[in-house]
Amino acid sequence: FEESNNVTVKRCFFAYEWAIPFLRDKNTADIGCADGYGTQYLANYTNSTVGVDYSEKTIQEAREKHKGKENLSFVSGKVPPIPLESNSKDVVTAFQFIEHIENRKSFMEDVKRVLKPGGVFLCTTPNAKMSIARNPFHVHEYSFEEMKNEASQVFDSIELWGVQGNEKVNFYYEENAKWAKKILRLDPLGLHKIIPASWLVVPYNFLTSMMRNELKDSNENTTKIETSDFHLTQENLDFTWDIVLIGRKK
């Protein structure tokens, strides 16, 4: 990945490291696996892991890239439904995925179907209250209250945590926010919130790349931040960067 994307990558990968105690020696599935970068990491600790992604091309690339791991496999399919058998997995992970799909509650219901009795769902997703501008790749971003209401209708018990950063991380995001707000002054009517998402993809990618490169050049910690600079908390949840859901099936 590009150095300018380091903070985003480490924030995402924090979840994979955090998940290890839940899935050690278990049979697991990772939904929204993309090229399998995080999925193959999980497979270092599991009995078996299957990665699921909607793109057959991406899945083929993942199979080729990670073919050396015998306990790791990949299947393609647009979810829901998840292309896995009922009561087949001890743990299902979906990190930074659920915000990309339309039928989110149906997805959680299908996760529960796939889980064995006693199984666990581990999910991370951006906290909507900390988002400044619309991400055209996100169909919907949750607040903690919304996630609590929806997930508790599906799973037999849930826990909610927030991903928070240390001083280095939070300073980076403060500078990020200043940059984003400066750009949003060019849209006083808030049109970016209502026009089709497809219209925003090119300018979003261009401006995000520009912003991250400028932050890399102006903030020396941008490329030094690690997963260890993030932690879980249950304090001031509305001011944490990501929602972490632990959903359990009886």
PDB file of C-alpha atoms in Angstrom:
ATOM      1  CA  PHE A   1       0.000   0.000   0.000  1.00  0.00           C
ATOM      2  CA  GLU A   2       1.054   3.606  -0.442  1.00  0.00           C
ATOM      3  CA  GLU A   3       2.738   5.224   2.550  1.00  0.00           C
ATOM      4  CA  SER A   4       0.135   7.982   2.551  1.00  0.00           C
ATOM      5  CA  ASN A   5      -2.549   5.364   3.330  1.00  0.00           C
ATOM      6  CA  ASN A   6      -0.696   4.021   6.360  1.00  0.00           C
ATOM      7  CA  VAL A   7      -3.078   5.312   9.046  1.00  0.00           C
ATOM      8  CA  THR A   8      -6.154   3.898   7.305  1.00  0.00           C
ATOM      9  CA  VAL A   9      -4.458   0.533   6.757  1.00  0.00           C
ATOM     10  CA  LYS A  10      -3.286   0.247  10.370  1.00  0.00           C
ATOM     11  CA  ARG A  11      -6.707   1.309  11.684  1.00  0.00           C
ATOM     12  CA  CYS A  12      -8.331  -1.457   9.610  1.00  0.00           C
ATOM     13  CA  PHE A  13      -5.737  -4.086  10.458  1.00  0.00           C
ATOM     14  CA  PHE A  14      -6.089  -3.397  14.179  1.00  0.00           C
ATOM     15  CA  ALA A  15      -9.329  -5.409  14.033  1.00  0.00           C
ATOM     16  CA  TYR A  16      -7.609  -8.480  12.616  1.00  0.00           C
ATOM     17  CA  GLU A  17      -5.065  -8.505  15.424  1.00  0.00           C
ATOM     18  CA  TRP A  18      -7.756  -7.915  18.048  1.00  0.00           C
ATOM     19  CA  ALA A  19      -9.790 -10.874  16.704  1.00  0.00           C
ATOM     20  CA  ILE A  20      -7.114 -13.515  17.257  1.00  0.00           C
ATOM     21  CA  PRO A  21      -8.231 -14.680  20.746  1.00  0.00           C
ATOM     22  CA  PHE A  22     -11.778 -15.221  19.441  1.00  0.00           C
ATOM     23  CA  LEU A  23     -10.801 -17.432  16.513  1.00  0.00           C
ATOM     24  CA  ARG A  24      -7.706 -19.332  17.550  1.00  0.00           C
ATOM     25  CA  ASP A  25      -8.072 -22.975  16.380  1.00  0.00           C
ATOM     26  CA  LYS A  26     -11.631 -22.270  15.197  1.00  0.00           C
ATOM     27  CA  ASN A  27     -13.401 -22.695  11.865  1.00  0.00           C
ATOM     28  CA  THR A  28     -14.001 -19.184  10.572  1.00  0.00           C
ATOM     29  CA  ALA A  29     -15.233 -17.072   7.666  1.00  0.00           C
ATOM     30  CA  ASP A  30     -14.116 -13.568   6.702  1.00  0.00           C
ATOM     31  CA  ILE A  31     -16.736 -11.640   4.723  1.00  0.00           C
ATOM     32  CA  GLY A  32     -15.634  -8.890   2.354  1.00  0.00           C
ATOM     33  CA  CYS A  33     -12.143 -10.331   2.161  1.00  0.00           C
ATOM     34  CA  ALA A  34     -10.983  -8.525  -1.026  1.00  0.00           C
ATOM     35  CA  ASP A  35      -7.544  -9.891  -1.970  1.00  0.00           C
ATOM     36  CA  GLY A  36      -7.292 -11.792   1.294  1.00  0.00           C
ATOM     37  CA  TYR A  37      -4.593  -9.678   2.929  1.00  0.00           C
ATOM     38  CA  GLY A  38      -6.272  -9.740   6.331  1.00  0.00           C
ATOM     39  CA  THR A  39      -7.907 -13.131   5.795  1.00  0.00           C
ATOM     40  CA  GLN A  40      -4.598 -14.899   5.279  1.00  0.00           C
ATOM     41  CA  TYR A  41      -3.342 -13.319   8.511  1.00  0.00           C
ATOM     42  CA  LEU A  42      -6.291 -14.793  10.411  1.00  0.00           C
ATOM     43  CA  ALA A  43      -5.560 -18.202   8.882  1.00  0.00           C
ATOM     44  CA  ASN A  44      -2.247 -18.230  10.765  1.00  0.00           C
ATOM     45  CA  TYR A  45      -4.274 -18.837  13.921  1.00  0.00           C
ATOM     46  CA  THR A  46      -7.393 -20.734  12.838  1.00  0.00           C
ATOM     47  CA  ASN A  47      -8.205 -24.359  12.119  1.00  0.00           C
ATOM     48  CA  SER A  48      -9.764 -23.215   8.837  1.00  0.00           C
ATOM     49  CA  THR A  49     -10.700 -19.897   7.264  1.00  0.00           C
ATOM     50  CA  VAL A  50     -12.756 -19.111   4.169  1.00  0.00           C
ATOM     51  CA  GLY A  51     -12.751 -15.651   2.620  1.00  0.00           C
ATOM     52  CA  VAL A  52     -15.873 -14.401   0.838  1.00  0.00           C
ATOM     53  CA  ASP A  53     -16.021 -11.550  -1.678  1.00  0.00           C
ATOM     54  CA  TYR A  54     -18.461 -10.555  -4.424  1.00  0.00           C
ATOM     55  CA  SER A  55     -15.807 -10.327  -7.158  1.00  0.00           C
ATOM     56  CA  GLU A  56     -14.840 -13.628  -8.780  1.00  0.00           C
ATOM     57  CA  LYS A  57     -11.785 -11.933 -10.298  1.00  0.00           C
ATOM     58  CA  THR A  58     -10.626 -10.758  -6.881  1.00  0.00           C
ATOM     59  CA  ILE A  59     -11.252 -14.213  -5.429  1.00  0.00           C
ATOM     60  CA  GLN A  60      -9.171 -15.836  -8.169  1.00  0.00           C
ATOM     61  CA  GLU A  61      -6.333 -13.425  -7.397  1.00  0.00           C
ATOM     62  CA  ALA A  62      -6.629 -14.197  -3.688  1.00  0.00           C
ATOM     63  CA  ARG A  63      -6.479 -17.947  -4.333  1.00  0.00           C
ATOM     64  CA  GLU A  64      -3.321 -17.540  -6.393  1.00  0.00           C
ATOM     65  CA  LYS A  65      -1.687 -15.143  -3.958  1.00  0.00           C
ATOM     66  CA  HIS A  66      -2.323 -17.295  -0.870  1.00  0.00           C
ATOM     67  CA  LYS A  67      -2.293 -20.813  -2.344  1.00  0.00           C
ATOM     68  CA  GLY A  68       0.424 -21.919   0.076  1.00  0.00           C
ATOM     69  CA  LYS A  69      -1.960 -21.995   3.063  1.00  0.00           C
ATOM     70  CA  GLU A  70      -3.803 -25.295   3.187  1.00  0.00           C
ATOM     71  CA  ASN A  71      -6.347 -24.158   5.782  1.00  0.00           C
ATOM     72  CA  LEU A  72      -7.350 -21.105   3.716  1.00  0.00           C
ATOM     73  CA  SER A  73      -9.932 -21.041   0.910  1.00  0.00           C
ATOM     74  CA  PHE A  74     -11.954 -18.421  -0.950  1.00  0.00           C
ATOM     75  CA  VAL A  75     -15.452 -18.325  -2.446  1.00  0.00           C
ATOM     76  CA  SER A  76     -17.244 -15.617  -4.407  1.00  0.00           C
ATOM     77  CA  GLY A  77     -20.781 -14.434  -3.897  1.00  0.00           C
ATOM     78  CA  LYS A  78     -22.751 -11.252  -3.391  1.00  0.00           C
ATOM     79  CA  VAL A  79     -24.060 -11.228   0.159  1.00  0.00           C
ATOM     80  CA  PRO A  80     -26.577 -11.683   1.523  1.00  0.00           C
ATOM     81  CA  PRO A  81     -26.961 -14.591   1.256  1.00  0.00           C
ATOM     82  CA  ILE A  82     -23.565 -15.829   2.400  1.00  0.00           C
ATOM     83  CA  PRO A  83     -22.532 -18.804   0.223  1.00  0.00           C
ATOM     84  CA  LEU A  84     -21.789 -21.044   3.217  1.00  0.00           C
ATOM     85  CA  GLU A  85     -23.670 -23.829   4.976  1.00  0.00           C
ATOM     86  CA  SER A  86     -25.809 -23.216   8.041  1.00  0.00           C
ATOM     87  CA  ASN A  87     -24.279 -23.890  11.465  1.00  0.00           C
ATOM     88  CA  SER A  88     -20.848 -24.295   9.883  1.00  0.00           C
ATOM     89  CA  LYS A  89     -18.600 -21.612  11.440  1.00  0.00           C
ATOM     90  CA  ASP A  90     -17.439 -20.838  14.956  1.00  0.00           C
ATOM     91  CA  VAL A  91     -16.593 -17.229  14.116  1.00  0.00           C
ATOM     92  CA  VAL A  92     -17.578 -14.909  11.265  1.00  0.00           C
ATOM     93  CA  THR A  93     -15.646 -11.677  10.767  1.00  0.00           C
ATOM     94  CA  ALA A  94     -16.668  -8.660   8.667  1.00  0.00           C
ATOM     95  CA  PHE A  95     -14.265  -5.768   9.064  1.00  0.00           C
ATOM     96  CA  GLN A  96     -15.087  -2.458   7.356  1.00  0.00           C
ATOM     97  CA  PHE A  97     -17.627  -4.245   5.181  1.00  0.00           C
ATOM     98  CA  ILE A  98     -21.221  -3.822   6.340  1.00  0.00           C
ATOM     99  CA  GLU A  99     -21.292  -0.120   5.391  1.00  0.00           C
ATOM    100  CA  HIS A 100     -20.859  -1.131   1.737  1.00  0.00           C
ATOM    101  CA  ILE A 101     -24.072  -3.167   1.342  1.00  0.00           C
ATOM    102  CA  GLU A 102     -27.792  -2.447   1.089  1.00  0.00           C
ATOM    103  CA  ASN A 103     -29.370  -5.308   3.057  1.00  0.00           C
ATOM    104  CA  ARG A 104     -27.433  -4.962   6.279  1.00  0.00           C
ATOM    105  CA  LYS A 105     -29.904  -6.497   8.743  1.00  0.00           C
ATOM    106  CA  SER A 106     -30.485  -9.418   6.352  1.00  0.00           C
ATOM    107  CA  PHE A 107     -26.729  -9.845   6.237  1.00  0.00           C
ATOM    108  CA  MET A 108     -26.536 -10.083  10.025  1.00  0.00           C
ATOM    109  CA  GLU A 109     -29.399 -12.572  10.031  1.00  0.00           C
ATOM    110  CA  ASP A 110     -27.495 -14.685   7.510  1.00  0.00           C
ATOM    111  CA  VAL A 111     -24.341 -14.468   9.603  1.00  0.00           C
ATOM    112  CA  LYS A 112     -26.341 -15.930  12.472  1.00  0.00           C
ATOM    113  CA  ARG A 113     -27.539 -18.731  10.187  1.00  0.00           C
ATOM    114  CA  VAL A 114     -23.940 -19.599   9.260  1.00  0.00           C
ATOM    115  CA  LEU A 115     -22.715 -19.547  12.866  1.00  0.00           C
ATOM    116  CA  LYS A 116     -22.701 -22.701  14.942  1.00  0.00           C
ATOM    117  CA  PRO A 117     -24.511 -22.597  18.297  1.00  0.00           C
ATOM    118  CA  GLY A 118     -22.271 -20.560  20.572  1.00  0.00           C
ATOM    119  CA  GLY A 119     -20.728 -18.828  17.555  1.00  0.00           C
ATOM    120  CA  VAL A 120     -19.494 -15.235  17.461  1.00  0.00           C
ATOM    121  CA  PHE A 121     -19.792 -12.439  14.895  1.00  0.00           C
ATOM    122  CA  LEU A 122     -17.032  -9.800  14.915  1.00  0.00           C
ATOM    123  CA  CYS A 123     -17.791  -6.651  12.953  1.00  0.00           C
ATOM    124  CA  THR A 124     -16.186  -3.223  12.579  1.00  0.00           C
ATOM    125  CA  THR A 125     -17.611  -0.253  10.709  1.00  0.00           C
ATOM    126  CA  PRO A 126     -17.023   3.530  10.734  1.00  0.00           C
ATOM    127  CA  ASN A 127     -18.807   5.589  13.358  1.00  0.00           C
ATOM    128  CA  ALA A 128     -21.149   7.866  11.397  1.00  0.00           C
ATOM    129  CA  LYS A 129     -20.898  10.618  13.993  1.00  0.00           C
ATOM    130  CA  MET A 130     -17.181  11.013  13.254  1.00  0.00           C
ATOM    131  CA  SER A 131     -17.597  11.205   9.482  1.00  0.00           C
ATOM    132  CA  ILE A 132     -17.277  14.707   8.064  1.00  0.00           C
ATOM    133  CA  ALA A 133     -17.959  14.146   4.373  1.00  0.00           C
ATOM    134  CA  ARG A 134     -19.864  11.539   2.433  1.00  0.00           C
ATOM    135  CA  ASN A 135     -17.899   8.495   1.300  1.00  0.00           C
ATOM    136  CA  PRO A 136     -19.383   7.431  -2.061  1.00  0.00           C
ATOM    137  CA  PHE A 137     -18.307   3.835  -1.465  1.00  0.00           C
ATOM    138  CA  HIS A 138     -20.432   3.602   1.695  1.00  0.00           C
ATOM    139  CA  VAL A 139     -24.113   2.810   1.311  1.00  0.00           C
ATOM    140  CA  HIS A 140     -24.811   3.512   4.978  1.00  0.00           C
ATOM    141  CA  GLU A 141     -22.807   4.378   8.083  1.00  0.00           C
ATOM    142  CA  TYR A 142     -24.097   3.457  11.543  1.00  0.00           C
ATOM    143  CA  SER A 143     -24.270   5.375  14.782  1.00  0.00           C
ATOM    144  CA  PHE A 144     -23.760   3.339  17.946  1.00  0.00           C
ATOM    145  CA  GLU A 145     -27.431   3.673  18.843  1.00  0.00           C
ATOM    146  CA  GLU A 146     -28.527   2.424  15.446  1.00  0.00           C
ATOM    147  CA  MET A 147     -26.127  -0.519  15.532  1.00  0.00           C
ATOM    148  CA  LYS A 148     -27.324  -1.431  19.028  1.00  0.00           C
ATOM    149  CA  ASN A 149     -30.959  -1.396  17.945  1.00  0.00           C
ATOM    150  CA  GLU A 150     -30.426  -3.391  14.770  1.00  0.00           C
ATOM    151  CA  ALA A 151     -27.913  -5.970  16.006  1.00  0.00           C
ATOM    152  CA  SER A 152     -29.872  -6.676  19.186  1.00  0.00           C
ATOM    153  CA  GLN A 153     -32.842  -7.712  17.034  1.00  0.00           C
ATOM    154  CA  VAL A 154     -30.680 -10.398  15.407  1.00  0.00           C
ATOM    155  CA  PHE A 155     -28.181 -11.790  17.901  1.00  0.00           C
ATOM    156  CA  ASP A 156     -28.901 -13.366  21.269  1.00  0.00           C
ATOM    157  CA  SER A 157     -26.449 -11.010  22.967  1.00  0.00           C
ATOM    158  CA  ILE A 158     -24.244  -8.163  21.795  1.00  0.00           C
ATOM    159  CA  GLU A 159     -21.357  -6.013  22.990  1.00  0.00           C
ATOM    160  CA  LEU A 160     -20.400  -2.667  21.502  1.00  0.00           C
ATOM    161  CA  TRP A 161     -16.956  -1.113  21.723  1.00  0.00           C
ATOM    162  CA  GLY A 162     -15.276   1.803  20.008  1.00  0.00           C
ATOM    163  CA  VAL A 163     -11.893   1.985  18.305  1.00  0.00           C
ATOM    164  CA  GLN A 164      -9.979   4.964  19.652  1.00  0.00           C
ATOM    165  CA  GLY A 165      -6.508   6.268  18.873  1.00  0.00           C
ATOM    166  CA  ASN A 166      -3.719   7.722  20.935  1.00  0.00           C
ATOM    167  CA  GLU A 167      -2.499  11.304  20.680  1.00  0.00           C
ATOM    168  CA  LYS A 168      -0.617  10.672  17.405  1.00  0.00           C
ATOM    169  CA  VAL A 169      -3.661   9.103  15.751  1.00  0.00           C
ATOM    170  CA  ASN A 170      -6.111  11.725  16.940  1.00  0.00           C
ATOM    171  CA  PHE A 171      -3.870  14.595  15.860  1.00  0.00           C
ATOM    172  CA  TYR A 172      -3.688  13.038  12.389  1.00  0.00           C
ATOM    173  CA  TYR A 173      -7.488  12.898  12.201  1.00  0.00           C
ATOM    174  CA  GLU A 174      -7.799  16.456  13.491  1.00  0.00           C
ATOM    175  CA  GLU A 175      -5.622  17.613  10.585  1.00  0.00           C
ATOM    176  CA  ASN A 176      -7.636  15.354   8.274  1.00  0.00           C
ATOM    177  CA  ALA A 177     -10.843  17.048   9.437  1.00  0.00           C
ATOM    178  CA  LYS A 178      -9.437  20.547   8.866  1.00  0.00           C
ATOM    179  CA  TRP A 179      -8.508  19.603   5.313  1.00  0.00           C
ATOM    180  CA  ALA A 180     -11.918  18.065   4.613  1.00  0.00           C
ATOM    181  CA  LYS A 181     -13.805  21.055   6.033  1.00  0.00           C
ATOM    182  CA  LYS A 182     -11.739  23.376   3.840  1.00  0.00           C
ATOM    183  CA  ILE A 183     -12.850  21.436   0.753  1.00  0.00           C
ATOM    184  CA  LEU A 184     -16.473  21.339   1.911  1.00  0.00           C
ATOM    185  CA  ARG A 185     -16.558  25.146   1.873  1.00  0.00           C
ATOM    186  CA  LEU A 186     -16.711  24.746  -1.897  1.00  0.00           C
ATOM    187  CA  ASP A 187     -20.085  22.991  -1.453  1.00  0.00           C
ATOM    188  CA  PRO A 188     -22.122  25.371   0.744  1.00  0.00           C
ATOM    189  CA  LEU A 189     -25.403  23.772  -0.327  1.00  0.00           C
ATOM    190  CA  GLY A 190     -24.294  20.269   0.697  1.00  0.00           C
ATOM    191  CA  LEU A 191     -24.916  18.877  -2.767  1.00  0.00           C
ATOM    192  CA  HIS A 192     -22.386  16.082  -2.200  1.00  0.00           C
ATOM    193  CA  LYS A 193     -24.883  14.546   0.225  1.00  0.00           C
ATOM    194  CA  ILE A 194     -27.692  14.209  -2.311  1.00  0.00           C
ATOM    195  CA  ILE A 195     -26.192  13.655  -5.765  1.00  0.00           C
ATOM    196  CA  PRO A 196     -25.651  10.066  -7.003  1.00  0.00           C
ATOM    197  CA  ALA A 197     -22.681   8.414  -5.330  1.00  0.00           C
ATOM    198  CA  SER A 198     -21.211   7.475  -8.706  1.00  0.00           C
ATOM    199  CA  TRP A 199     -20.704  11.180  -9.478  1.00  0.00           C
ATOM    200  CA  LEU A 200     -18.467  11.535  -6.421  1.00  0.00           C
ATOM    201  CA  VAL A 201     -16.097   8.620  -6.981  1.00  0.00           C
ATOM    202  CA  VAL A 202     -13.520  10.401  -9.156  1.00  0.00           C
ATOM    203  CA  PRO A 203     -13.347  13.668  -7.164  1.00  0.00           C
ATOM    204  CA  TYR A 204     -13.436  11.729  -3.877  1.00  0.00           C
ATOM    205  CA  ASN A 205     -10.490   9.527  -4.876  1.00  0.00           C
ATOM    206  CA  PHE A 206      -8.533  12.514  -6.199  1.00  0.00           C
ATOM    207  CA  LEU A 207      -9.102  14.699  -3.145  1.00  0.00           C
ATOM    208  CA  THR A 208      -8.534  11.869  -0.666  1.00  0.00           C
ATOM    209  CA  SER A 209      -5.228  10.999  -2.316  1.00  0.00           C
ATOM    210  CA  MET A 210      -4.194  14.671  -2.307  1.00  0.00           C
ATOM    211  CA  MET A 211      -5.146  15.071   1.347  1.00  0.00           C
ATOM    212  CA  ARG A 212      -3.309  11.971   2.512  1.00  0.00           C
ATOM    213  CA  ASN A 213      -0.180  12.903   0.599  1.00  0.00           C
ATOM    214  CA  GLU A 214      -0.201  16.398   2.081  1.00  0.00           C
ATOM    215  CA  LEU A 215      -0.636  14.975   5.575  1.00  0.00           C
ATOM    216  CA  LYS A 216       2.222  12.549   4.959  1.00  0.00           C
ATOM    217  CA  ASP A 217       4.471  15.446   4.016  1.00  0.00           C
ATOM    218  CA  SER A 218       3.381  17.726   6.883  1.00  0.00           C
ATOM    219  CA  ASN A 219       3.044  15.162   9.699  1.00  0.00           C
ATOM    220  CA  GLU A 220       6.006  12.844  10.200  1.00  0.00           C
ATOM    221  CA  ASN A 221       3.898  10.444  12.298  1.00  0.00           C
ATOM    222  CA  THR A 222       1.661   9.603   9.329  1.00  0.00           C
ATOM    223  CA  THR A 223       3.952   6.791   8.219  1.00  0.00           C
ATOM    224  CA  LYS A 224       4.950   5.772  11.762  1.00  0.00           C
ATOM    225  CA  ILE A 225       1.513   5.005  13.209  1.00  0.00           C
ATOM    226  CA  GLU A 226       1.033   1.298  13.994  1.00  0.00           C
ATOM    227  CA  THR A 227      -1.860  -0.904  15.049  1.00  0.00           C
ATOM    228  CA  SER A 228      -0.588  -0.527  18.626  1.00  0.00           C
ATOM    229  CA  ASP A 229      -1.582   3.143  18.463  1.00  0.00           C
ATOM    230  CA  PHE A 230      -5.251   2.084  18.465  1.00  0.00           C
ATOM    231  CA  HIS A 231      -7.244   0.570  21.331  1.00  0.00           C
ATOM    232  CA  LEU A 232     -10.785  -0.414  22.319  1.00  0.00           C
ATOM    233  CA  THR A 233     -12.875   1.567  24.739  1.00  0.00           C
ATOM    234  CA  GLN A 234     -16.445   1.855  25.991  1.00  0.00           C
ATOM    235  CA  GLU A 235     -16.032   5.483  27.038  1.00  0.00           C
ATOM    236  CA  ASN A 236     -17.317   8.402  24.942  1.00  0.00           C
ATOM    237  CA  LEU A 237     -18.355   6.021  22.192  1.00  0.00           C
ATOM    238  CA  ASP A 238     -19.770   8.724  19.929  1.00  0.00           C
ATOM    239  CA  PHE A 239     -16.246  10.167  19.674  1.00  0.00           C
ATOM    240  CA  THR A 240     -14.516   6.929  18.672  1.00  0.00           C
ATOM    241  CA  TRP A 241     -13.489   6.230  15.095  1.00  0.00           C
ATOM    242  CA  ASP A 242     -15.047   2.817  14.521  1.00  0.00           C
ATOM    243  CA  ILE A 243     -17.895   0.769  15.940  1.00  0.00           C
ATOM    244  CA  VAL A 244     -16.957  -2.739  17.066  1.00  0.00           C
ATOM    245  CA  LEU A 245     -19.801  -5.238  17.353  1.00  0.00           C
ATOM    246  CA  ILE A 246     -19.524  -8.624  19.042  1.00  0.00           C
ATOM    247  CA  GLY A 247     -22.691 -10.591  18.318  1.00  0.00           C
ATOM    248  CA  ARG A 248     -23.275 -14.007  19.854  1.00  0.00           C
ATOM    249  CA  LYS A 249     -25.548 -16.898  18.939  1.00  0.00           C
ATOM    250  CA  LYS A 250     -26.836 -19.195  21.678  1.00  0.00           C
TER     251      LYS A 250
END
